[in-house]
PDB file of C-alpha atoms and ligand atoms in Angstrom:
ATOM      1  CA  UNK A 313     -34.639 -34.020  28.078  1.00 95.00           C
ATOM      2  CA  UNK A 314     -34.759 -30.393  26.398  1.00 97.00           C
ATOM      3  CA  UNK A 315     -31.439 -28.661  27.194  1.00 96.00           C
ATOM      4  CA  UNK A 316     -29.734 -25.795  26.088  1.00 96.00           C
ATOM      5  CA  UNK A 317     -26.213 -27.484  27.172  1.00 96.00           C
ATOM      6  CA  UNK A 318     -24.711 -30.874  25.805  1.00 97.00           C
ATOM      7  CA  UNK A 319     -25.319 -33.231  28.815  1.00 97.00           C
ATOM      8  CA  UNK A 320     -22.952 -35.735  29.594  1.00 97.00           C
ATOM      9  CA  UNK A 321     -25.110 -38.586  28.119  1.00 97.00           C
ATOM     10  CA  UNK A 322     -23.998 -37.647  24.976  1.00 98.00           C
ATOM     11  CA  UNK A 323     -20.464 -38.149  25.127  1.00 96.00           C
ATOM     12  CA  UNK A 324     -21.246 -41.606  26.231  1.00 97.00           C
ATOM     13  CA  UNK A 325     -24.013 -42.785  24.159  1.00 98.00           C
ATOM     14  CA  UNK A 326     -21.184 -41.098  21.248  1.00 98.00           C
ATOM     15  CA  UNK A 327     -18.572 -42.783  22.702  1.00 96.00           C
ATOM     16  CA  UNK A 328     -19.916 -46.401  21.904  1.00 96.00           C
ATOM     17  CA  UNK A 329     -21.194 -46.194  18.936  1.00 97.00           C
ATOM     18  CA  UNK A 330     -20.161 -47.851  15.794  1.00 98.00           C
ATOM     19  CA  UNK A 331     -23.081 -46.235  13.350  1.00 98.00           C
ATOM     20  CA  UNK A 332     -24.210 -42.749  13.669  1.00 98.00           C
ATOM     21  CA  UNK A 333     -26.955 -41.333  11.622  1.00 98.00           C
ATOM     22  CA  UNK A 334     -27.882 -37.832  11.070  1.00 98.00           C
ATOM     23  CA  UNK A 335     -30.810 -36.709   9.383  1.00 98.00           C
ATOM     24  CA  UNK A 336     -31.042 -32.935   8.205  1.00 98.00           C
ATOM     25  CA  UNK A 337     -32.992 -30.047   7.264  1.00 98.00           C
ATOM     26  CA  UNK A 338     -32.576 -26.478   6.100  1.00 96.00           C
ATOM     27  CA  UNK A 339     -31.866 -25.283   9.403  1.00 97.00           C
ATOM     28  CA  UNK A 340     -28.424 -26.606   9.275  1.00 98.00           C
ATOM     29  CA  UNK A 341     -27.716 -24.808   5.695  1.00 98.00           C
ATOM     30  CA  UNK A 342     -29.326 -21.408   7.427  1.00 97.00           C
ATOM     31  CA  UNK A 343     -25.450 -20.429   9.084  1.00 97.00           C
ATOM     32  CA  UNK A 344     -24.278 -20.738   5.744  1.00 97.00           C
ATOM     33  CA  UNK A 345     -26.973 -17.990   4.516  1.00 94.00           C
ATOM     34  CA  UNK A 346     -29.531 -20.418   2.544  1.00 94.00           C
ATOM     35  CA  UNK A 347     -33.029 -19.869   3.448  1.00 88.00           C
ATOM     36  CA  UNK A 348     -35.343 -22.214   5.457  1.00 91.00           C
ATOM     37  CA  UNK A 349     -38.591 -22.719   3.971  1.00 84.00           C
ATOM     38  CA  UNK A 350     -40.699 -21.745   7.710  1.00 87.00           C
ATOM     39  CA  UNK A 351     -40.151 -19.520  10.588  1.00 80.00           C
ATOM     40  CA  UNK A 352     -40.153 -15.426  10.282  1.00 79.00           C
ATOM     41  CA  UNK A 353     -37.488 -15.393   7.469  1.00 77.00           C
ATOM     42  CA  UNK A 354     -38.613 -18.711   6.102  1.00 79.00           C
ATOM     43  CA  UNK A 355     -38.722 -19.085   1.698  1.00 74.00           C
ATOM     44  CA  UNK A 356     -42.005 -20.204   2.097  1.00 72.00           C
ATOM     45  CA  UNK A 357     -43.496 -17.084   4.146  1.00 77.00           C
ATOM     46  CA  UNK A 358     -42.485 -14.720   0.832  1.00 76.00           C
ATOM     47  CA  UNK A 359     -43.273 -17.382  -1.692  1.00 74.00           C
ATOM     48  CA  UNK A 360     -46.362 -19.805  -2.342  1.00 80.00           C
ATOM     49  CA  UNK A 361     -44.961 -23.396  -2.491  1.00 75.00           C
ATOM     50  CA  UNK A 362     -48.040 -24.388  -5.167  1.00 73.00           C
ATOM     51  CA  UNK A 363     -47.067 -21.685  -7.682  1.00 79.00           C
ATOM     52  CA  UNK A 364     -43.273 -22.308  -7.877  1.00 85.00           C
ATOM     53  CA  UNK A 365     -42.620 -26.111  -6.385  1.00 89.00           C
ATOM     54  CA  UNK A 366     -45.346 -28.345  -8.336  1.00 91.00           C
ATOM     55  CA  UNK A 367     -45.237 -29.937 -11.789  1.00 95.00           C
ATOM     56  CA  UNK A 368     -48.800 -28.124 -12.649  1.00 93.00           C
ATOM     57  CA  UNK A 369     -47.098 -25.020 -11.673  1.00 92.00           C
ATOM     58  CA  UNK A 370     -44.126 -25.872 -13.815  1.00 95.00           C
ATOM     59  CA  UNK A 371     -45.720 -26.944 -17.062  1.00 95.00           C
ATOM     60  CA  UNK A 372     -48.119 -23.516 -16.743  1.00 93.00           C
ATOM     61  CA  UNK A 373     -44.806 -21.319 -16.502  1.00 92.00           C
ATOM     62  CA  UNK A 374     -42.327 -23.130 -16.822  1.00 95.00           C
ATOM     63  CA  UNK A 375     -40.141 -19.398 -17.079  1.00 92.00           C
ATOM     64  CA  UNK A 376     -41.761 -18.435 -13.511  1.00 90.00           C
ATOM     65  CA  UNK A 377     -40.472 -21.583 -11.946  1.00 92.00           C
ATOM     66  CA  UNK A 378     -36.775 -21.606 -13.950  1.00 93.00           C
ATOM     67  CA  UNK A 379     -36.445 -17.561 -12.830  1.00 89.00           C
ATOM     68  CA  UNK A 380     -36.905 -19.259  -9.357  1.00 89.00           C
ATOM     69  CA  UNK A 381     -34.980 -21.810  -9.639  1.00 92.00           C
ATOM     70  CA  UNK A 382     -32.084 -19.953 -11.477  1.00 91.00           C
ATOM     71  CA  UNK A 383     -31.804 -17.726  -8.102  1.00 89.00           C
ATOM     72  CA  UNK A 384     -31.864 -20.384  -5.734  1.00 91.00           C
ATOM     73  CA  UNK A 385     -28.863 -22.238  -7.537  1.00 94.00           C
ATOM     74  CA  UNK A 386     -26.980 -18.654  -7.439  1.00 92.00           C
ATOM     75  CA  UNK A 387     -27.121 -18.483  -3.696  1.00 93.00           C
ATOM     76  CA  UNK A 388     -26.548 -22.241  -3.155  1.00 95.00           C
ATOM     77  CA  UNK A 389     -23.746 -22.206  -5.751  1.00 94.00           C
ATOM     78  CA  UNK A 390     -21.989 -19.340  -3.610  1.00 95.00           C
ATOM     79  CA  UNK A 391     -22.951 -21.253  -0.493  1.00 97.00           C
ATOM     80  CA  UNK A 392     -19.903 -22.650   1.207  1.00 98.00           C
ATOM     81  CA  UNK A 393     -20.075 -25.235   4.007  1.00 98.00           C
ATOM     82  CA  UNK A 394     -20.444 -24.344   7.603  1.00 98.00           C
ATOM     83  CA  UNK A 395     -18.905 -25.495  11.120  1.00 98.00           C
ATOM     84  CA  UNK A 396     -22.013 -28.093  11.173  1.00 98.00           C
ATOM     85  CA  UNK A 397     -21.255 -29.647   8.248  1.00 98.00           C
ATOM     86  CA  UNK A 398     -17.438 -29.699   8.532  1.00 98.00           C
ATOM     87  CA  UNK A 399     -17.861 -31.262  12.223  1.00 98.00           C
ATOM     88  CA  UNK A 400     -20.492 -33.685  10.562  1.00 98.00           C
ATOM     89  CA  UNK A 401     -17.645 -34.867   7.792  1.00 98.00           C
ATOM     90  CA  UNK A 402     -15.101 -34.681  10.595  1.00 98.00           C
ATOM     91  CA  UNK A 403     -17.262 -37.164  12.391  1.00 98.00           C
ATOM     92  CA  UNK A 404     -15.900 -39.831   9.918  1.00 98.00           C
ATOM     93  CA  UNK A 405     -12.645 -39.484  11.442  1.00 97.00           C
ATOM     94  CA  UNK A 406     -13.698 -40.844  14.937  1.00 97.00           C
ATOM     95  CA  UNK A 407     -16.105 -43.453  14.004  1.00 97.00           C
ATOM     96  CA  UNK A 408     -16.894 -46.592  12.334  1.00 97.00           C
ATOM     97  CA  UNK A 409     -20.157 -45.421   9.540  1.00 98.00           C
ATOM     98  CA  UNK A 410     -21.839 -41.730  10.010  1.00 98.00           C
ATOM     99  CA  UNK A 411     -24.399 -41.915   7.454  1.00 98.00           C
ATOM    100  CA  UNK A 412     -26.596 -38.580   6.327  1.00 98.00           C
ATOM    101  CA  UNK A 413     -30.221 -37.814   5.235  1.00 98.00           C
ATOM    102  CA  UNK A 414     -31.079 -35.056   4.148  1.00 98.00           C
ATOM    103  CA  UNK A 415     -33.727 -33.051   2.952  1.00 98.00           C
ATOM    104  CA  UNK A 416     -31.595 -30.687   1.745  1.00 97.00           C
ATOM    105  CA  UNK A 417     -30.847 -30.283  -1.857  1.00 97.00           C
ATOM    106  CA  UNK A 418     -28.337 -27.721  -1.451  1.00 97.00           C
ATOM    107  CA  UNK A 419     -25.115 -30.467  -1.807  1.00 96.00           C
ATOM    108  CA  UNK A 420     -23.360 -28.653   0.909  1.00 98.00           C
ATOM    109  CA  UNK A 421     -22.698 -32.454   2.771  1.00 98.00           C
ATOM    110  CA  UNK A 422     -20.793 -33.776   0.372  1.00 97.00           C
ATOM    111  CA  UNK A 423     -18.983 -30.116  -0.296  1.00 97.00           C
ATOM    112  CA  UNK A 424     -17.888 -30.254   3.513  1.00 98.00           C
ATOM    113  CA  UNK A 425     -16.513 -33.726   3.020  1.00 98.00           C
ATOM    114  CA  UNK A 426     -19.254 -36.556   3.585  1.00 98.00           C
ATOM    115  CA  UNK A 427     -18.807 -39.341   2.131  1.00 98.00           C
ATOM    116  CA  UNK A 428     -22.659 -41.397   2.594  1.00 98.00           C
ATOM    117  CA  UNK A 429     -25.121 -38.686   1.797  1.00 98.00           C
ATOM    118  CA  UNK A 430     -28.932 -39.998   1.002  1.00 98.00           C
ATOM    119  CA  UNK A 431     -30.956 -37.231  -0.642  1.00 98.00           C
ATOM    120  CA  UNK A 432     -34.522 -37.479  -0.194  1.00 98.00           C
ATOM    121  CA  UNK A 433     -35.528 -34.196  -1.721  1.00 97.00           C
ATOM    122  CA  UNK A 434     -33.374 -34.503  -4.880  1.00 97.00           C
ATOM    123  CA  UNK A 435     -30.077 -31.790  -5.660  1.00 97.00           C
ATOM    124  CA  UNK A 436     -30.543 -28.838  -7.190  1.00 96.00           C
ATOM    125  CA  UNK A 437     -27.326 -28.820  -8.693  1.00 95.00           C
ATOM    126  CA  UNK A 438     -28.800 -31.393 -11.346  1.00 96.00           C
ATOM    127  CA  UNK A 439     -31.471 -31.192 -13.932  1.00 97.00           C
ATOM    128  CA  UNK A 440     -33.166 -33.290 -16.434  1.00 98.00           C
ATOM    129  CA  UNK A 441     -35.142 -33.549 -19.389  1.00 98.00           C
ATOM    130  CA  UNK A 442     -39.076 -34.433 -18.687  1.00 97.00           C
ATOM    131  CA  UNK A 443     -39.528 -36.131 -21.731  1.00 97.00           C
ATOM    132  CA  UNK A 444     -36.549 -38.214 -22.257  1.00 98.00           C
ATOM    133  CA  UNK A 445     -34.898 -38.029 -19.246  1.00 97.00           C
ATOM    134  CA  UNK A 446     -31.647 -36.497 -20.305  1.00 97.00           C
ATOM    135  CA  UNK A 447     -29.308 -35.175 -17.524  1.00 97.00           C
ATOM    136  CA  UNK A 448     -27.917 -31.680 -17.661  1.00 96.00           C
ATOM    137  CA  UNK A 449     -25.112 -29.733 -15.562  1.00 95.00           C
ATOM    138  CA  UNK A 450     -26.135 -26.365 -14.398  1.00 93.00           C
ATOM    139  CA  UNK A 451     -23.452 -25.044 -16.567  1.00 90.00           C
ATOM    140  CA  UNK A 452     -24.364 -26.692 -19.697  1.00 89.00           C
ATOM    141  CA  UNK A 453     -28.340 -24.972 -19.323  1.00 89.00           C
ATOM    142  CA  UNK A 454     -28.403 -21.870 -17.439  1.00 86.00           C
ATOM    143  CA  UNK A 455     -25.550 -20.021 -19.573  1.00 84.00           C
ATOM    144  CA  UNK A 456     -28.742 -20.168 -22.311  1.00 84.00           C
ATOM    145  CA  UNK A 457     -32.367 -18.747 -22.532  1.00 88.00           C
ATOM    146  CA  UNK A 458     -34.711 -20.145 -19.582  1.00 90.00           C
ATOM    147  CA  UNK A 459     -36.583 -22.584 -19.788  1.00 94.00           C
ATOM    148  CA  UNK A 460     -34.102 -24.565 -21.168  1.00 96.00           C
ATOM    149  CA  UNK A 461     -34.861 -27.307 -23.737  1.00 96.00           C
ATOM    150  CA  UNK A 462     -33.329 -30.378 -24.055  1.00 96.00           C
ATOM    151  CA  UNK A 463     -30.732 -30.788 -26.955  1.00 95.00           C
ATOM    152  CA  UNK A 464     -32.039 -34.144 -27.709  1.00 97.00           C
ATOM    153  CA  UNK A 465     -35.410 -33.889 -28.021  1.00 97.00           C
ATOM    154  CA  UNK A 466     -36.512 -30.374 -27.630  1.00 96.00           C
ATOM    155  CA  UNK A 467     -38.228 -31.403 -23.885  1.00 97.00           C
ATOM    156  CA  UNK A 468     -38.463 -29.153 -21.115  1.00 97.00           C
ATOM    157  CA  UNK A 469     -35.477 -29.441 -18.676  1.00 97.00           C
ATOM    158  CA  UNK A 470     -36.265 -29.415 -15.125  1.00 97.00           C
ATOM    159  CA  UNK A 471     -34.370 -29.290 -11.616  1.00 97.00           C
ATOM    160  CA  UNK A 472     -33.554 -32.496 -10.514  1.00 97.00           C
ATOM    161  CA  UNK A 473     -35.723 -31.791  -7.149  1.00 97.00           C
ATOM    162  CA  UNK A 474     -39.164 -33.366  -4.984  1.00 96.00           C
ATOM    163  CA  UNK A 475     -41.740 -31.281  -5.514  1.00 95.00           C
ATOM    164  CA  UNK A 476     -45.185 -30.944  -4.000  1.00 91.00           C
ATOM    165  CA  UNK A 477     -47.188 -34.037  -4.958  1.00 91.00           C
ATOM    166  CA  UNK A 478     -44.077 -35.558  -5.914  1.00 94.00           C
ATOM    167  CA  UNK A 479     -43.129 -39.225  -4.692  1.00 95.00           C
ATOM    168  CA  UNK A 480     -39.679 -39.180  -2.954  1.00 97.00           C
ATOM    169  CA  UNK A 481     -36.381 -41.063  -4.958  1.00 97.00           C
ATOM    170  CA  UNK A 482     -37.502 -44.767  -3.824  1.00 97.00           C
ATOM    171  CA  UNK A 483     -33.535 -45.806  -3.641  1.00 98.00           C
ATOM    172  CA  UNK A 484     -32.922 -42.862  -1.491  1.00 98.00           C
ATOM    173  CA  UNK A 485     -35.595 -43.108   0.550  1.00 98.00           C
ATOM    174  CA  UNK A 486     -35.020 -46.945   1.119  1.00 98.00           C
ATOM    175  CA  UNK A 487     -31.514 -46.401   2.372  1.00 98.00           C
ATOM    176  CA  UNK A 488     -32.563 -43.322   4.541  1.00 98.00           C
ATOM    177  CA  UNK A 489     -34.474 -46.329   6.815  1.00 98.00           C
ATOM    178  CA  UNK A 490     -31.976 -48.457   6.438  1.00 98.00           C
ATOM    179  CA  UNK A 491     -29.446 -46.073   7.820  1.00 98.00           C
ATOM    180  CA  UNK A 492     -32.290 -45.115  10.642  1.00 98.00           C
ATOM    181  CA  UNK A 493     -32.544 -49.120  11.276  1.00 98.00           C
ATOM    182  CA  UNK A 494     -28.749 -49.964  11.813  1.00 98.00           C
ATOM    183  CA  UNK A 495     -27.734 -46.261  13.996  1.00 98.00           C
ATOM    184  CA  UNK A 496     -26.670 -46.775  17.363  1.00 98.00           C
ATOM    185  CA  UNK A 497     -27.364 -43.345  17.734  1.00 98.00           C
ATOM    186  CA  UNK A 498     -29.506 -40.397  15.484  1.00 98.00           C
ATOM    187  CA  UNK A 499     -29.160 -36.729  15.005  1.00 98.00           C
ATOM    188  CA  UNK A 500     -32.007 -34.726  14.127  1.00 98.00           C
ATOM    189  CA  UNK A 501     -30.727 -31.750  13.014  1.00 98.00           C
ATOM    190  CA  UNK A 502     -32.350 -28.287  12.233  1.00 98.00           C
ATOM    191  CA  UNK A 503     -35.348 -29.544  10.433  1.00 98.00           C
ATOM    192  CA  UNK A 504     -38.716 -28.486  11.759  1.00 97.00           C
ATOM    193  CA  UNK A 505     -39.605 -32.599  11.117  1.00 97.00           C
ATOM    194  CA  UNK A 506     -43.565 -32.179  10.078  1.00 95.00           C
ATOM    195  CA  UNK A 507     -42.412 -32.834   6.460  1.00 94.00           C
ATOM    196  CA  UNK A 508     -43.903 -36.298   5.643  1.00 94.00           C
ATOM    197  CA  UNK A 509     -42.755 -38.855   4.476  1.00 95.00           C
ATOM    198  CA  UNK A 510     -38.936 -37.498   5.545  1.00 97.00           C
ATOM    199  CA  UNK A 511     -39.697 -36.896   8.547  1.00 97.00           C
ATOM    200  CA  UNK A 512     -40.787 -40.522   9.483  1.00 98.00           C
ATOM    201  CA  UNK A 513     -36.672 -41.125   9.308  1.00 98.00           C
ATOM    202  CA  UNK A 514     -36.039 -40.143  12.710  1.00 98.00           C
ATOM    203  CA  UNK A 515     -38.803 -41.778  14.218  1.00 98.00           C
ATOM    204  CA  UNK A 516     -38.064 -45.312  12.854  1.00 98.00           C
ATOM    205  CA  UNK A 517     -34.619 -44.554  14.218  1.00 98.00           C
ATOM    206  CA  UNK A 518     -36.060 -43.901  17.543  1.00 98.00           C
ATOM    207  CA  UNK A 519     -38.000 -47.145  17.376  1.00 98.00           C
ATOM    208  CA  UNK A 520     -35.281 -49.339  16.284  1.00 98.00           C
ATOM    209  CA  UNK A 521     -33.657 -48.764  19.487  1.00 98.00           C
ATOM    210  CA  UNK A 522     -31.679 -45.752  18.543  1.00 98.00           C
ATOM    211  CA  UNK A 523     -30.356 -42.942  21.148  1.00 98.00           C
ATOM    212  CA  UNK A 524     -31.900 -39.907  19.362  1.00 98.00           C
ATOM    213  CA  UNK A 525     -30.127 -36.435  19.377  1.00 98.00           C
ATOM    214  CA  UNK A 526     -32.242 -33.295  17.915  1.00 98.00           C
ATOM    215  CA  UNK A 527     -30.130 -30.063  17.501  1.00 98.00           C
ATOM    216  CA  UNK A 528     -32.447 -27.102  16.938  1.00 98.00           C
ATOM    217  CA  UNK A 529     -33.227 -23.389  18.371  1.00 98.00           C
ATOM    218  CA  UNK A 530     -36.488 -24.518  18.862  1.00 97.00           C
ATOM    219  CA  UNK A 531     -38.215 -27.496  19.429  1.00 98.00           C
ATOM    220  CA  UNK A 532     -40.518 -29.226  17.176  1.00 98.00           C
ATOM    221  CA  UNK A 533     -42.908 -32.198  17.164  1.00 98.00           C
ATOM    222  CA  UNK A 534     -39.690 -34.676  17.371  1.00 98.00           C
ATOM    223  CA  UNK A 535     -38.934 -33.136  20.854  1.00 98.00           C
ATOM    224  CA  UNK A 536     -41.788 -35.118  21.968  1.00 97.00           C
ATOM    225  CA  UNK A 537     -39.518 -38.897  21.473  1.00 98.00           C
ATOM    226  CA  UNK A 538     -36.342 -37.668  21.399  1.00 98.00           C
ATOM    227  CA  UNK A 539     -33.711 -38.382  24.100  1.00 98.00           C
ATOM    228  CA  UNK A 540     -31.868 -35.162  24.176  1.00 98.00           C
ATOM    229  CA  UNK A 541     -33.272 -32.055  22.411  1.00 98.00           C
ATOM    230  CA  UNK A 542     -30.031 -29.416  22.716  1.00 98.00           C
ATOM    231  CA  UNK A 543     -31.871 -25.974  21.515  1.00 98.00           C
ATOM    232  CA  UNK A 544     -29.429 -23.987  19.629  1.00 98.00           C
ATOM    233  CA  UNK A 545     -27.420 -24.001  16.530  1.00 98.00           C
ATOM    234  CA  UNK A 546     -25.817 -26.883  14.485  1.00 98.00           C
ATOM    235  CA  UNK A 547     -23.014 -24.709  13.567  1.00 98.00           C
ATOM    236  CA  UNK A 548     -22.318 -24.276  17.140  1.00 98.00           C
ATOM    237  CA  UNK A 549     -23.229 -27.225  18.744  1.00 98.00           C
ATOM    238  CA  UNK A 550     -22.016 -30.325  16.438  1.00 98.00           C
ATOM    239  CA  UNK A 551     -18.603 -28.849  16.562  1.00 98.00           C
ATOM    240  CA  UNK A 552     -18.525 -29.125  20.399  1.00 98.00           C
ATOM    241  CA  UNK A 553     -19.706 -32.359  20.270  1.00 98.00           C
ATOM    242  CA  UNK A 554     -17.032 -33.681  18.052  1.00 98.00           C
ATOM    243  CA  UNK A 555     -14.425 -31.613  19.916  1.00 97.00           C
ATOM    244  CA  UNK A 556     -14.885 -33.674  23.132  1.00 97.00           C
ATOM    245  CA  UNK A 557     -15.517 -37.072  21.140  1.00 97.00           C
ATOM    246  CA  UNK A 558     -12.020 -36.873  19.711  1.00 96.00           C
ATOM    247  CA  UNK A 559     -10.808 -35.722  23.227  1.00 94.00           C
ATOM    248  CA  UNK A 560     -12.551 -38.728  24.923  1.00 93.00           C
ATOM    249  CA  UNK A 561     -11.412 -41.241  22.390  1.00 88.00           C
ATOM    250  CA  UNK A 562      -7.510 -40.063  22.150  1.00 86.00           C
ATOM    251  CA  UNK A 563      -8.081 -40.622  25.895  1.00 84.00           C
ATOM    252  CA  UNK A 564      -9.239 -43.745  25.676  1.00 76.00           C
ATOM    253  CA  UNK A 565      -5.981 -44.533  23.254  1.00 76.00           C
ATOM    254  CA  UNK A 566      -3.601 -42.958  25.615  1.00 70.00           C
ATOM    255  CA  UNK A 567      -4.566 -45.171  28.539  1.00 62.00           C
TER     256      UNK A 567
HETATM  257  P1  OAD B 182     -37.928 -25.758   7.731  1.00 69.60           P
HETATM  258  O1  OAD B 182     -37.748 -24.389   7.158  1.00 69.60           O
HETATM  259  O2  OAD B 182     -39.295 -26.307   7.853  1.00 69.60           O
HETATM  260  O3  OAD B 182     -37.296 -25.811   9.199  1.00 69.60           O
HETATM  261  C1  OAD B 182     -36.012 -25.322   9.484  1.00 69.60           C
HETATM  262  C2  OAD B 182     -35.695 -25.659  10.925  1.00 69.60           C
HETATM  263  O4  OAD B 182     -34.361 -25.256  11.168  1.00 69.60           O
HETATM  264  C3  OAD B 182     -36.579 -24.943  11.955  1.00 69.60           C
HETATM  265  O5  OAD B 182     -37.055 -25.916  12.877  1.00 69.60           O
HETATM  266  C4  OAD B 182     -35.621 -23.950  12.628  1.00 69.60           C
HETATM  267  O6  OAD B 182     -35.915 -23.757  14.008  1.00 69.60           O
HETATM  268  C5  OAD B 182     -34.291 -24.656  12.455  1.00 69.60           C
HETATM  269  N1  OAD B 182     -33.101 -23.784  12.433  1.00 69.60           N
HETATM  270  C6  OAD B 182     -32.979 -22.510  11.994  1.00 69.60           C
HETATM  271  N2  OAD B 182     -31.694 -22.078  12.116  1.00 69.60           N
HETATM  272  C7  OAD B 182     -30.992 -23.121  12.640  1.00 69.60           C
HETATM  273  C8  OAD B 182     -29.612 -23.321  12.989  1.00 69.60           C
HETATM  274  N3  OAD B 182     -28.704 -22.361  12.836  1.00 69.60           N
HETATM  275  N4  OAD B 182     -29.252 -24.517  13.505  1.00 69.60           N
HETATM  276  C9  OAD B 182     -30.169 -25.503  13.667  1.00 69.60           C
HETATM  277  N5  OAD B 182     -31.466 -25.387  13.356  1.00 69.60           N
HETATM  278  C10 OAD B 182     -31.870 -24.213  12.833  1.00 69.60           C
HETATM  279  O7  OAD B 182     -36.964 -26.717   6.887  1.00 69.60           O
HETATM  280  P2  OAD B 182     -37.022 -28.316   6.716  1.00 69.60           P
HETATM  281  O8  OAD B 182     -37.380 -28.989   7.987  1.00 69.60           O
HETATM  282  O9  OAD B 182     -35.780 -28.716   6.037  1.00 69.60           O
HETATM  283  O10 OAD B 182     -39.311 -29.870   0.975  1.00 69.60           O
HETATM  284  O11 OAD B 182     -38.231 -28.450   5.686  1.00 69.60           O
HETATM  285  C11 OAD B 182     -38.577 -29.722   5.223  1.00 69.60           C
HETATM  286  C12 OAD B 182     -39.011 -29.648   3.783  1.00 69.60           C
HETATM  287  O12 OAD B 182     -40.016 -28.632   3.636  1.00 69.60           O
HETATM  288  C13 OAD B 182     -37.936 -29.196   2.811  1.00 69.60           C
HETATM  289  O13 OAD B 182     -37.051 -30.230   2.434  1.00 69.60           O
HETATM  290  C14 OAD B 182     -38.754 -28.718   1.647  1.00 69.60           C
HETATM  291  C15 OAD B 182     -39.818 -27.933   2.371  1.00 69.60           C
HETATM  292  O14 OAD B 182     -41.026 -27.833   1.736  1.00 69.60           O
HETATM  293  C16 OAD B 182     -39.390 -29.892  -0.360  1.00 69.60           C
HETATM  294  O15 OAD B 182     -39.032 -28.964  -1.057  1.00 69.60           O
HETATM  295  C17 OAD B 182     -39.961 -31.165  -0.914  1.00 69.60           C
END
């Protein structure tokens, strides 16, 4: 069903639930003014992915990448959380697990309040050293000359982020289908979902017998198997959706 209302189905299929899983994309960070990689306004449109997000890229000029990278972490670090996220960590209130994926490495989950937040992509709020693996706090590296070396053993520090090419954390990534496996139901939530492998997440959800949810202006290829595709915003949407779960359940404890 492709809706631009929150059908009734919803509250039910949220009502019952013990495990909720939500996986998410940029499109959920976009209301809090971070840029999605597609679409008209997209990162990618302005910038080429193989010159700035790939090791080769990196190693070639490494100061391209870091001058990048150093602007990205300025708007995420002023970033704050949005109504989607805060109704997202306000979802732990009302049920038993809510579990995120994400493909976002902007940390604004676990800034709203989330507690179980799987990163597939990485966090750009970390970095590390290439050669001997040395972890670094923005604070500690960009207050110096870019690219920044490692204090240890002169390496070149890097963003703690998936690139291109780049195989996905394996821990991360394990516990994003594990999360997909137990939900009762699955969000989909502003991600255009054609980014493989992430993007198999919702799908094993959907075949382990999960009712799936997509939130999005626009539908994408998930549309096709999910239950309910509401088109319009997270930051609009997920709040109203947890407004009328905790009305339905203090119901429920009233009676
Ligand atoms: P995309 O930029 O591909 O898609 C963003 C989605 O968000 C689109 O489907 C939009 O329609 C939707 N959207 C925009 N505003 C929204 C809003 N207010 N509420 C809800 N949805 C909204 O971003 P991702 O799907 O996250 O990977 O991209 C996946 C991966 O591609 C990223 O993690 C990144 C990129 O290359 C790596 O860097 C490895």
């Amino acid at each position: 069903m492709i809706t631009e209302t929150i059908p009734e189905i919803v509250n039910e299929k949220l009502k019952q639930a013990r495990v909720i899983g939500a996986f998410t994309g940029a499109g959920i960070s976009a209301e809090s003014n971070v840029p999605t990689f597609r679409g008209d306004e997209g990162l990618w449109t302005k910038f080429k992915p193989e010159e700035l997000a790939n090791f080769n890229a990196f190693m070639k000029n490494p100061e391209l990448v870091w001058e990048w990278y150093s602007a990205r972490k300025k708007i995420i670090h002023e970033a704050q959380p949005n109504p989607g996220h805060l109704a997202l960590a306000e979802l732990e209130e009302l049920v038993d697990e809510v579990i995120i994926v994400t493909q976002n490495i902007d940390n604004l989950h676990r800034r709203a309040g989330s507690s179980r937040v799987h990163e597939l992509h990485g966090n750009i709020e970390r970095n590390y050293c290439i050669k001997c693996g040395e972890t670094y706090t923005d604070d500690a590296i960009l207050s110096g000359t870019l690219p920044p070396k490692c204090r240890k053993c002169d390496g070149l520090v890097r963003p703690d982020v998936v690139w291109f090419g780049e195989y996905l954390p394996q821990d991360e990534f394990t516990a994003g289908e594990e999360a997909a496996e137990r939900s009762d139901v699955f969000f989909s939530l502003g991600t255009s979902a054609i980014v493989y492998p992430a993007a198999s997440i919702p799908q094993i959800a959907k075949r382990a017998g999960a009712f799936l949810i997509e939130i999005n202006p626009e539908t994408t290829p998930l549309s096709d198997i999910a239950d309910v595709t509401i088109l319009g915003k997270t930051g609009t949407i997920l709040p109203e959706i947890v407004k009328s779960l905790r009305s339905i359940k203090k119901e429920g404890t009233n009676n």
